CSV table of C-alpha atoms (C1' of nucleotides) in Angstrom, one decimal:
chain,number,residue,atom,x,y,z
A,1,MET,CA,20.5,-70.1,-79.5
A,2,ASN,CA,24.1,-71.3,-79.8
A,3,GLY,CA,25.9,-73.9,-77.7
A,4,LYS,CA,27.3,-71.3,-75.3
A,5,GLN,CA,23.8,-69.7,-74.4
A,6,ARG,CA,22.4,-73.2,-74.1
A,7,MET,CA,25.0,-74.0,-71.5
A,8,VAL,CA,24.0,-70.8,-69.6
A,9,GLU,CA,20.4,-71.5,-69.9
A,10,GLN,CA,20.9,-75.3,-68.8
A,11,SER,CA,22.7,-74.0,-65.7
A,12,LYS,CA,20.1,-71.5,-64.9
A,13,GLN,CA,17.2,-74.2,-65.3
A,14,TRP,CA,19.3,-76.6,-63.0
A,15,LEU,CA,19.4,-74.1,-60.2
A,16,CYS,CA,15.9,-73.2,-60.7
A,17,ASP,CA,14.9,-77.0,-60.3
A,18,ALA,CA,17.1,-77.2,-57.3
A,19,LEU,CA,15.5,-74.2,-55.6
A,20,ILE,CA,11.9,-75.4,-56.3
A,21,ASN,CA,13.1,-78.7,-55.0
A,22,LEU,CA,14.6,-77.4,-51.8
A,23,MET,CA,11.4,-75.1,-51.4
A,24,THR,CA,9.3,-78.4,-51.1
A,25,LYS,CA,11.3,-79.2,-47.9
A,26,GLU,CA,12.5,-76.2,-46.5
A,27,ASN,CA,11.6,-72.3,-45.9
A,28,PHE,CA,12.8,-70.1,-48.8
A,29,GLN,CA,14.3,-67.7,-46.2
A,30,ASP,CA,16.4,-70.5,-44.8
A,31,ILE,CA,17.9,-71.9,-48.0
A,32,SER,CA,21.4,-71.0,-48.7
A,33,ILE,CA,23.1,-70.4,-52.0
A,34,THR,CA,25.4,-73.0,-51.1
A,35,GLU,CA,22.6,-75.4,-50.6
A,36,ILE,CA,21.2,-74.6,-54.0
A,37,ALA,CA,24.4,-74.9,-56.0
A,38,GLN,CA,25.2,-78.2,-54.2
A,39,THR,CA,21.6,-79.5,-55.0
A,40,ALA,CA,22.1,-78.5,-58.5
A,41,GLU,CA,25.7,-79.8,-58.6
A,42,LEU,CA,27.4,-76.5,-59.5
A,43,SER,CA,29.6,-74.5,-57.8
A,44,ARG,CA,28.6,-71.3,-56.0
A,45,LYS,CA,30.5,-69.4,-58.4
A,46,THR,CA,28.2,-70.7,-61.1
A,47,PHE,CA,25.3,-69.6,-59.3
A,48,TYR,CA,26.4,-66.1,-59.0
A,49,HIS,CA,27.4,-66.0,-62.6
A,50,SER,CA,23.7,-66.8,-63.3
A,51,PHE,CA,21.7,-64.9,-60.8
A,52,LYS,CA,22.2,-62.0,-58.7
A,53,ASN,CA,20.7,-63.7,-55.7
A,54,LYS,CA,17.8,-66.1,-54.5
A,55,GLU,CA,15.1,-63.6,-55.5
A,56,ALA,CA,16.6,-63.4,-59.1
A,57,VAL,CA,16.1,-67.1,-59.6
A,58,ILE,CA,12.3,-66.5,-58.6
A,59,ASN,CA,12.2,-63.8,-61.1
A,60,TYR,CA,13.4,-65.8,-64.0
A,61,LEU,CA,11.0,-68.5,-62.9
A,62,CYS,CA,8.1,-66.2,-63.0
A,63,ASP,CA,9.4,-64.5,-66.3
A,64,GLN,CA,9.4,-68.2,-67.8
A,65,LEU,CA,5.8,-68.8,-66.4
A,66,PHE,CA,4.6,-65.4,-67.9
A,67,ASP,CA,5.9,-66.1,-71.5
A,68,GLN,CA,4.2,-69.5,-71.4
A,69,TYR,CA,1.0,-67.9,-70.4
A,70,PHE,CA,1.1,-65.3,-73.0
A,71,GLU,CA,2.2,-67.9,-75.7
A,72,GLN,CA,-1.1,-70.0,-74.9
A,73,LEU,CA,-3.1,-66.8,-74.8
A,74,LEU,CA,-1.8,-65.7,-78.2
A,75,GLN,CA,-2.4,-69.4,-79.8
A,76,GLN,CA,-6.3,-69.2,-78.5
A,77,LYS,CA,-6.6,-65.8,-79.1
A,78,PRO,CA,-10.0,-64.8,-77.8
A,79,GLN,CA,-12.2,-63.2,-80.4
A,80,VAL,CA,-13.7,-59.7,-79.6
A,81,GLY,CA,-17.3,-59.6,-78.9
A,82,GLU,CA,-19.5,-62.1,-77.2
A,83,MET,CA,-18.1,-64.6,-74.9
A,84,MET,CA,-14.6,-63.0,-75.0
A,85,LEU,CA,-14.5,-62.5,-71.2
A,86,LYS,CA,-15.7,-65.9,-70.7
A,87,THR,CA,-12.9,-67.3,-73.1
A,88,THR,CA,-10.3,-65.4,-71.2
A,89,PHE,CA,-11.4,-66.7,-67.8
A,90,ASP,CA,-11.2,-70.2,-69.4
A,91,ILE,CA,-7.7,-69.9,-70.7
A,92,PHE,CA,-6.6,-68.1,-67.4
A,93,LEU,CA,-8.0,-70.6,-65.2
A,94,ASN,CA,-6.8,-73.7,-67.1
A,95,PHE,CA,-3.4,-72.6,-67.5
A,96,TRP,CA,-3.0,-71.8,-63.8
A,97,TRP,CA,-4.6,-75.1,-63.1
A,98,GLN,CA,-2.0,-76.8,-64.9
A,99,LYS,CA,0.6,-74.9,-62.9
A,100,ARG,CA,-1.1,-75.2,-59.6
A,101,ASP,CA,1.6,-77.0,-57.8
A,102,LEU,CA,4.3,-74.4,-58.5
A,103,ILE,CA,1.8,-71.5,-57.7
A,104,GLN,CA,0.7,-73.3,-54.4
A,105,LEU,CA,4.6,-73.6,-53.6
A,106,LEU,CA,5.1,-69.9,-54.3
A,107,ILE,CA,2.2,-68.8,-52.4
A,108,ARG,CA,3.0,-70.8,-49.3
A,109,GLN,CA,6.5,-69.5,-49.4
A,110,GLY,CA,5.3,-65.8,-49.5
A,111,LEU,CA,6.5,-65.6,-52.9
A,112,PHE,CA,3.1,-64.9,-54.8
A,113,ASP,CA,3.5,-61.2,-54.7
A,114,HIS,CA,6.9,-61.6,-56.2
A,115,MET,CA,5.2,-63.1,-59.1
A,116,ASN,CA,2.5,-60.6,-59.2
A,117,GLU,CA,5.0,-57.7,-59.3
A,118,ILE,CA,6.5,-59.3,-62.4
A,119,TRP,CA,3.2,-60.2,-63.9
A,120,GLN,CA,1.8,-56.7,-63.6
A,121,GLN,CA,4.9,-55.1,-65.0
A,122,LYS,CA,5.3,-57.6,-68.1
A,123,ALA,CA,1.2,-58.0,-68.7
A,124,ILE,CA,0.4,-54.0,-69.1
A,125,PRO,CA,2.8,-53.3,-71.9
A,126,ARG,CA,1.9,-56.7,-73.6
A,127,TYR,CA,-1.8,-56.3,-73.3
A,128,GLN,CA,-1.5,-52.8,-74.9
A,129,GLN,CA,-0.7,-54.7,-78.5
A,130,PHE,CA,-3.5,-57.2,-77.8
A,131,ALA,CA,-7.3,-57.3,-77.8
A,132,ALA,CA,-8.4,-57.9,-74.2
A,133,PRO,CA,-11.7,-57.9,-72.7
A,134,TRP,CA,-10.8,-54.2,-71.2
A,135,HIS,CA,-10.0,-53.0,-74.6
A,136,VAL,CA,-13.2,-51.1,-75.3
A,137,GLN,CA,-13.0,-47.5,-76.2
A,138,GLY,CA,-11.3,-44.6,-74.2
A,139,THR,CA,-8.2,-42.8,-73.9
A,140,PRO,CA,-5.0,-44.8,-73.3
A,141,THR,CA,-5.1,-43.6,-69.5
A,142,GLN,CA,-8.5,-44.9,-69.3
A,143,VAL,CA,-7.5,-48.4,-71.0
A,144,ASN,CA,-4.6,-48.5,-68.7
A,145,TYR,CA,-6.8,-48.2,-65.5
A,146,VAL,CA,-9.6,-50.4,-66.8
A,147,MET,CA,-6.9,-53.0,-67.5
A,148,ALA,CA,-5.1,-52.6,-64.1
A,149,PHE,CA,-8.4,-53.1,-62.2
A,150,GLN,CA,-9.3,-56.2,-64.2
A,151,LEU,CA,-5.8,-57.7,-64.0
A,152,GLY,CA,-5.5,-56.9,-60.4
A,153,GLY,CA,-8.9,-58.7,-59.9
A,154,PHE,CA,-7.8,-61.7,-61.8
A,155,THR,CA,-4.6,-62.1,-60.0
A,156,ASN,CA,-6.2,-61.7,-56.6
A,157,ILE,CA,-8.7,-64.4,-57.5
A,158,LEU,CA,-5.8,-66.8,-58.5
A,159,ARG,CA,-4.3,-66.0,-55.0
A,160,VAL,CA,-7.4,-67.1,-53.0
A,161,TRP,CA,-8.3,-69.9,-55.4
A,162,LEU,CA,-4.7,-71.5,-55.3
A,163,GLY,CA,-4.0,-70.4,-52.0
A,164,GLN,CA,-6.4,-73.4,-50.7
A,165,ASP,CA,-5.1,-76.6,-49.9
A,166,GLN,CA,-7.9,-78.3,-52.0
A,167,PRO,CA,-8.7,-75.7,-54.7
A,168,GLU,CA,-11.9,-76.1,-56.5
A,169,PRO,CA,-11.6,-77.3,-60.3
A,170,PRO,CA,-11.4,-74.4,-62.6
A,171,GLU,CA,-14.8,-74.6,-64.0
A,172,GLN,CA,-16.5,-73.7,-60.6
A,173,ILE,CA,-14.2,-70.7,-60.4
A,174,LYS,CA,-15.2,-69.5,-63.7
A,175,ASP,CA,-18.7,-69.4,-62.5
A,176,LEU,CA,-17.7,-67.3,-59.4
A,177,MET,CA,-15.6,-64.9,-61.5
A,178,LEU,CA,-18.5,-64.4,-63.7
A,179,LEU,CA,-20.7,-63.8,-60.5
A,180,ALA,CA,-18.0,-61.4,-59.3
A,181,ALA,CA,-18.0,-59.3,-62.3
A,182,GLN,CA,-21.7,-59.4,-62.3
A,183,GLN,CA,-22.2,-58.1,-58.8
A,184,LEU,CA,-19.8,-55.5,-59.3
A,185,ALA,CA,-21.7,-54.4,-62.3
A,186,ASP,CA,-25.0,-54.4,-60.4
A,187,SER,CA,-23.5,-52.3,-57.7
A,188,LEU,CA,-23.1,-49.6,-60.3
A,189,ASN,CA,-26.6,-49.9,-61.7
A,190,THR,CA,-28.1,-49.3,-58.2
A,191,ASN,CA,-27.0,-45.7,-58.5
B,1,MET,CA,0.1,-48.9,-23.0
B,2,ASN,CA,2.5,-48.6,-20.2
B,3,GLY,CA,5.8,-46.9,-20.3
B,4,LYS,CA,7.8,-50.3,-21.1
B,5,GLN,CA,5.7,-50.9,-24.1
B,6,ARG,CA,5.9,-47.2,-25.0
B,7,MET,CA,9.6,-47.6,-24.8
B,8,VAL,CA,9.4,-50.6,-27.3
B,9,GLU,CA,6.9,-48.7,-29.6
B,10,GLN,CA,9.2,-45.8,-29.7
B,11,SER,CA,12.4,-47.7,-30.7
B,12,LYS,CA,10.2,-49.5,-33.4
B,13,GLN,CA,9.1,-46.2,-34.7
B,14,TRP,CA,12.7,-44.7,-34.7
B,15,LEU,CA,13.9,-47.6,-36.7
B,16,CYS,CA,11.0,-47.3,-39.0
B,17,ASP,CA,11.5,-43.7,-39.5
B,18,ALA,CA,15.5,-44.4,-40.0
B,19,LEU,CA,14.8,-47.0,-42.8
B,20,ILE,CA,12.2,-44.8,-44.6
B,21,ASN,CA,14.9,-42.1,-44.3
B,22,LEU,CA,17.5,-44.2,-45.8
B,23,MET,CA,15.3,-45.5,-48.6
B,24,THR,CA,14.9,-42.1,-50.0
B,25,LYS,CA,18.7,-42.0,-50.7
B,26,GLU,CA,19.7,-46.0,-51.0
B,27,ASN,CA,18.4,-49.0,-52.4
B,28,PHE,CA,16.5,-51.2,-50.1
B,29,GLN,CA,18.4,-54.1,-50.8
B,30,ASP,CA,21.7,-52.2,-49.9
B,31,ILE,CA,20.7,-51.0,-46.7
B,32,SER,CA,22.4,-52.8,-43.8
B,33,ILE,CA,20.9,-53.3,-40.3
B,34,THR,CA,24.0,-51.5,-38.9
B,35,GLU,CA,23.1,-48.7,-41.0
B,36,ILE,CA,19.5,-48.5,-39.9
B,37,ALA,CA,20.6,-48.8,-36.4
B,38,GLN,CA,23.0,-46.0,-36.6
B,39,THR,CA,20.6,-43.7,-38.4
B,40,ALA,CA,18.0,-44.2,-35.6
B,41,GLU,CA,20.8,-44.0,-33.0
B,42,LEU,CA,20.2,-47.4,-31.5
B,43,SER,CA,22.3,-50.4,-31.4
B,44,ARG,CA,22.1,-53.4,-33.6
B,45,LYS,CA,20.9,-55.5,-30.6
B,46,THR,CA,18.0,-53.2,-30.1
B,47,PHE,CA,17.1,-53.7,-33.8
B,48,TYR,CA,17.1,-57.3,-33.5
B,49,HIS,CA,15.0,-57.1,-30.3
B,50,SER,CA,12.4,-55.0,-32.3
B,51,PHE,CA,12.3,-56.8,-35.6
B,52,LYS,CA,13.4,-60.0,-37.2
B,53,ASN,CA,14.8,-58.4,-40.3
B,54,LYS,CA,14.6,-55.6,-42.7
B,55,GLU,CA,11.2,-56.9,-44.2
B,56,ALA,CA,9.8,-57.0,-40.7
B,57,VAL,CA,10.0,-53.4,-40.6
B,58,ILE,CA,8.2,-53.0,-43.9
B,59,ASN,CA,5.5,-55.4,-42.5
B,60,TYR,CA,5.2,-53.1,-39.3
B,61,LEU,CA,4.9,-50.0,-41.4
B,62,CYS,CA,2.3,-51.6,-43.5
B,63,ASP,CA,0.4,-53.0,-40.7
B,64,GLN,CA,0.0,-49.4,-39.2
B,65,LEU,CA,-1.1,-48.2,-42.7
B,66,PHE,CA,-3.6,-50.7,-43.0
B,67,ASP,CA,-4.9,-50.1,-39.3
B,68,GLN,CA,-5.1,-46.3,-40.1
B,69,TYR,CA,-7.1,-46.9,-43.4
B,70,PHE,CA,-9.7,-49.1,-41.7
B,71,GLU,CA,-10.1,-46.7,-38.9
B,72,GLN,CA,-10.9,-44.1,-41.5
B,73,LEU,CA,-13.3,-46.6,-43.2
B,74,LEU,CA,-15.0,-47.3,-40.1
B,75,GLN,CA,-15.4,-43.7,-39.1
B,76,GLN,CA,-16.9,-42.5,-42.4
B,77,LYS,CA,-18.9,-45.9,-42.8
B,78,PRO,CA,-20.3,-46.0,-46.3
B,79,GLN,CA,-24.1,-46.8,-46.2
B,80,VAL,CA,-25.3,-49.9,-48.1
B,81,GLY,CA,-27.3,-49.0,-51.1
B,82,GLU,CA,-26.8,-46.1,-53.4
B,83,MET,CA,-23.5,-44.3,-53.8
B,84,MET,CA,-21.9,-47.0,-51.6
B,85,LEU,CA,-19.3,-47.9,-54.2
B,86,LYS,CA,-18.5,-44.2,-55.1
B,87,THR,CA,-18.1,-43.4,-51.3
B,88,THR,CA,-15.9,-46.5,-50.9
B,89,PHE,CA,-13.7,-45.3,-53.9
B,90,ASP,CA,-13.6,-41.7,-52.4
B,91,ILE,CA,-12.3,-43.1,-49.0
B,92,PHE,CA,-9.8,-45.2,-50.6
B,93,LEU,CA,-8.4,-42.7,-53.1
B,94,ASN,CA,-8.3,-39.9,-50.5
B,95,PHE,CA,-6.4,-42.0,-47.9
B,96,TRP,CA,-3.8,-43.1,-50.4
B,97,TRP,CA,-3.6,-39.8,-51.8
B,98,GLN,CA,-2.5,-38.6,-48.3
B,99,LYS,CA,0.0,-41.4,-48.0
B,100,ARG,CA,1.3,-40.9,-51.5
B,101,ASP,CA,5.0,-40.2,-50.7
B,102,LEU,CA,5.3,-43.4,-48.7
B,103,ILE,CA,3.7,-45.5,-51.3
B,104,GLN,CA,5.7,-44.0,-54.0
B,105,LEU,CA,8.7,-44.7,-52.0
B,106,LEU,CA,7.5,-48.3,-51.6
B,107,ILE,CA,6.6,-48.7,-55.3
B,108,ARG,CA,10.0,-47.5,-56.4
B,109,GLN,CA,11.8,-49.8,-54.0
B,110,GLY,CA,9.8,-52.7,-55.3
B,111,LEU,CA,8.0,-53.1,-52.1
B,112,PHE,CA,4.7,-52.5,-53.2
B,113,ASP,CA,3.6,-56.2,-53.1
B,114,HIS,CA,5.0,-56.8,-49.9
B,115,MET,CA,2.4,-54.3,-48.9
B,116,ASN,CA,-0.2,-55.9,-50.9
B,117,GLU,CA,0.4,-59.4,-49.4
B,118,ILE,CA,-0.2,-57.9,-45.8
B,119,TRP,CA,-3.1,-55.9,-47.2
B,120,GLN,CA,-5.0,-58.9,-48.7
B,121,GLN,CA,-4.3,-61.1,-45.6
B,122,LYS,CA,-5.8,-58.5,-43.2
B,123,ALA,CA,-8.4,-57.1,-45.5
B,124,ILE,CA,-10.2,-60.4,-46.2
B,125,PRO,CA,-11.0,-61.5,-42.6
B,126,ARG,CA,-12.0,-57.8,-41.8
B,127,TYR,CA,-14.2,-57.2,-44.6
B,128,GLN,CA,-16.3,-60.3,-43.5
B,129,GLN,CA,-17.6,-58.1,-40.6
B,130,PHE,CA,-18.2,-55.1,-42.5
B,131,ALA,CA,-20.7,-54.1,-45.0
B,132,ALA,CA,-18.7,-53.5,-48.2
B,133,PRO,CA,-19.8,-53.0,-51.9
B,134,TRP,CA,-19.4,-56.6,-52.6
B,135,HIS,CA,-21.3,-57.7,-49.6
B,136,VAL,CA,-24.4,-58.7,-51.9
B,137,GLN,CA,-25.9,-62.0,-51.5
B,138,GLY,CA,-24.2,-65.5,-52.2
B,139,THR,CA,-22.5,-68.1,-50.3
B,140,PRO,CA,-19.3,-67.5,-48.1
B,141,THR,CA,-17.1,-68.8,-50.9
B,142,GLN,CA,-18.8,-66.5,-53.5
B,143,VAL,CA,-18.4,-63.6,-51.3
B,144,ASN,CA,-15.0,-64.3,-50.9
B,145,TYR,CA,-14.2,-64.5,-54.6
B,146,VAL,CA,-16.0,-61.3,-55.2
B,147,MET,CA,-14.4,-59.6,-52.6
B,148,ALA,CA,-10.9,-60.8,-53.9
B,149,PHE,CA,-11.8,-59.6,-57.3
B,150,GLN,CA,-12.6,-56.1,-56.3
B,151,LEU,CA,-10.0,-55.9,-53.7
B,152,GLY,CA,-7.2,-56.8,-56.1
B,153,GLY,CA,-8.7,-54.4,-58.6
B,154,PHE,CA,-8.7,-51.6,-56.3
B,155,THR,CA,-4.9,-52.4,-55.2
B,156,ASN,CA,-3.7,-52.7,-58.6
B,157,ILE,CA,-5.2,-49.3,-59.5
B,158,LEU,CA,-3.3,-47.9,-56.6
B,159,ARG,CA,-0.2,-49.3,-57.9
B,160,VAL,CA,-0.7,-47.8,-61.3
B,161,TRP,CA,-2.0,-44.6,-60.1
B,162,LEU,CA,0.9,-43.9,-57.5
B,163,GLY,CA,3.4,-45.6,-59.6
B,164,GLN,CA,3.6,-42.5,-61.8
B,165,ASP,CA,6.0,-39.7,-61.0
B,166,GLN,CA,3.1,-37.1,-61.1
B,167,PRO,CA,-0.1,-39.0,-60.2
B,168,GLU,CA,-3.5,-37.5,-61.1
B,169,PRO,CA,-5.6,-36.0,-58.4
B,170,PRO,CA,-7.8,-38.3,-56.7
B,171,GLU,CA,-11.2,-36.9,-58.1
B,172,GLN,CA,-9.8,-38.0,-61.8
B,173,ILE,CA,-8.9,-41.5,-60.8
B,174,LYS,CA,-12.6,-41.9,-59.2
B,175,ASP,CA,-14.0,-41.3,-62.6
B,176,LEU,CA,-11.7,-43.7,-64.3
B,177,MET,CA,-12.3,-46.2,-61.6
B,178,LEU,CA,-16.1,-46.0,-62.2
B,179,LEU,CA,-15.4,-46.2,-65.9
B,180,ALA,CA,-13.3,-49.5,-65.1
B,181,ALA,CA,-16.2,-50.9,-63.3
B,182,GLN,CA,-18.6,-49.9,-66.0
B,183,GLN,CA,-16.7,-51.4,-68.8
B,184,LEU,CA,-16.5,-54.7,-66.9
B,185,ALA,CA,-20.2,-54.5,-66.6
B,186,ASP,CA,-20.8,-53.9,-70.2
B,187,SER,CA,-18.5,-56.9,-71.4
B,188,LEU,CA,-20.8,-59.0,-69.5
B,189,ASN,CA,-24.0,-57.5,-71.0
B,190,THR,CA,-22.9,-58.4,-74.5
B,191,ASN,CA,-23.0,-62.1,-73.7
C,1,DA,C1',44.3,-76.9,-85.7
C,2,DT,C1',44.9,-73.1,-83.1
C,3,DA,C1',43.8,-68.9,-80.8
C,4,DC,C1',40.3,-66.9,-78.2
C,5,DA,C1',36.4,-65.8,-75.4
C,6,DA,C1',33.2,-67.3,-72.4
C,7,DA,C1',31.9,-70.4,-68.5
C,8,DG,C1',32.7,-73.2,-64.6
C,9,DG,C1',35.7,-74.7,-60.4
C,10,DA,C1',38.5,-74.0,-56.1
C,11,DA,C1',39.5,-71.2,-52.7
C,12,DA,C1',40.4,-67.2,-50.3
C,13,DC,C1',38.3,-62.9,-48.8
C,14,DA,C1',35.7,-58.8,-46.6
C,15,DT,C1',31.0,-57.8,-45.1
C,16,DT,C1',26.9,-58.6,-43.4
C,17,DT,C1',23.7,-61.3,-40.9
C,18,DG,C1',21.7,-63.2,-37.0
C,19,DT,C1',22.7,-64.9,-32.4
C,20,DT,C1',24.9,-64.9,-27.7
C,21,DA,C1',27.0,-63.8,-23.4
C,22,DC,C1',27.6,-60.1,-20.0
C,23,DC,C1',26.6,-55.8,-18.4
C,24,DT,C1',23.9,-51.2,-17.4
C,25,DT,C1',19.8,-48.7,-17.5
C,26,DT,C1',14.8,-48.1,-17.0
C,27,DG,C1',10.2,-48.8,-15.5
C,28,DT,C1',7.1,-51.6,-12.6
C,29,DT,C1',5.9,-53.8,-8.4
C,30,DT,C1',5.2,-54.4,-3.6
D,1,DA,C1',12.9,-47.8,-0.9
D,2,DA,C1',14.2,-52.4,-2.7
D,3,DA,C1',13.8,-55.9,-5.9
D,4,DC,C1',12.7,-57.4,-10.2
D,5,DA,C1',12.0,-57.8,-14.9
D,6,DA,C1',12.4,-55.9,-19.4
D,7,DA,C1',15.0,-53.3,-22.5
D,8,DG,C1',19.1,-51.2,-24.4
D,9,DG,C1',24.4,-51.4,-25.2
D,10,DT,C1',29.2,-53.5,-26.0
D,11,DA,C1',31.4,-56.9,-28.0
D,12,DA,C1',32.2,-61.3,-29.7
D,13,DC,C1',30.8,-65.2,-32.5
D,14,DA,C1',29.8,-68.6,-36.5
D,15,DA,C1',27.3,-68.8,-40.7
D,16,DA,C1',26.0,-67.0,-45.1
D,17,DT,C1',26.8,-63.4,-48.7
D,18,DG,C1',28.6,-61.5,-52.6
D,19,DT,C1',33.4,-60.6,-54.5
D,20,DT,C1',37.8,-61.7,-56.2
D,21,DT,C1',41.7,-64.2,-58.0
D,22,DC,C1',43.6,-67.8,-60.5
D,23,DC,C1',43.0,-71.9,-63.1
D,24,DT,C1',40.9,-75.1,-66.2
D,25,DT,C1',37.2,-76.6,-69.4
D,26,DT,C1',34.5,-75.9,-73.4
D,27,DG,C1',32.5,-74.0,-77.4
D,28,DT,C1',33.5,-70.4,-81.3
D,29,DA,C1',36.0,-68.3,-84.9
D,30,DT,C1',39.7,-67.8,-88.4
DNA sequence: ATACAAAGGAAACATTTGTTACCTTTGTTT
DNA sequence: AAACAAAGGTAACAAATGTTTCCTTTGTAT
């Protein structure tokens, strides 16, 4: 990354930070571009040079979050076989526990689904080149749906978990998630 | 419902229809309130009387969809025990298959998560007074997470399914969903 | 070192948004 | 039937949005 690009990225980051900062005090809807630019000590022109609108800032933020998550997942690459689901849960829960302040802010501002949209769009292609718990056998279509189901389940647990004012520590949620998966499995076995 | 209320509901419905109509031709972001009002042959004043903004129209629409779904679910109330999960899948898939044109429109316009948000918020309290497949034993917290997981899974399958130009017929998806649940169950049993 | 391209600032601009004031129409109540 | 309240229409309004013009600054390339 050269100096020019770094300059742009820096501006984007400042605008992001400004928006997050404002969101702790004010409703997302009521925050104006002028306000964001002023807080970031940049001109409105620079805002519109960096982003299309307010939502695009959230997109950028979520993109970054997602990339961080995937980086961490690749480092601690869960091994296929036993414990894989548990390890994946662990990485998932610990990552989002670290980011809980930001996520709670997004949830309170009604922007969680915005994140979810980006998450789902980026996750599906990425997981296709990666051994995930749902990567068992099956046609590509089957894998896709199995993945969608589990990914949706994970994300929604995240929503419920961090949507609370005082979320439980990640270890407790891990047990609850295992129970959730187990109960689903049981409801199949009664047929 | 008296005539006055009916009048308001009628206006809301016309505005809804107008927005849906415009969304088939134009990007949601680019549709102005003026345009919606003109298409509905009502004044901007009436729009602002009925809704806070464009998003509120989508909320209203999604509220209606949700209520319709739940009505159908209560009519065909799946019985606890065997086949419950399958019956629930059936109702779910057939309902959304009927509504696929609208859902596909929402997905293409990036409004699926908007629907998801409303869905999740309304579903969790409702399902608490209703025997659902995840209503097995456990503390309220446990039931809540089990429910969140499955609900998120269902919704995300819906996204992937109807996000396609030519979605498979519901029967095929039902098999895929059962497979998804089964594979999750299997990945637990290998531990 | 100079020329060049990309980024930022200032300010003006048309549009859109959300709100308001005033008036007319319509359904409800007594 | 008369009075009233709620809804719709017209038109004006301030504020915010998104775009443009012109100019300055700052890295990059030759």
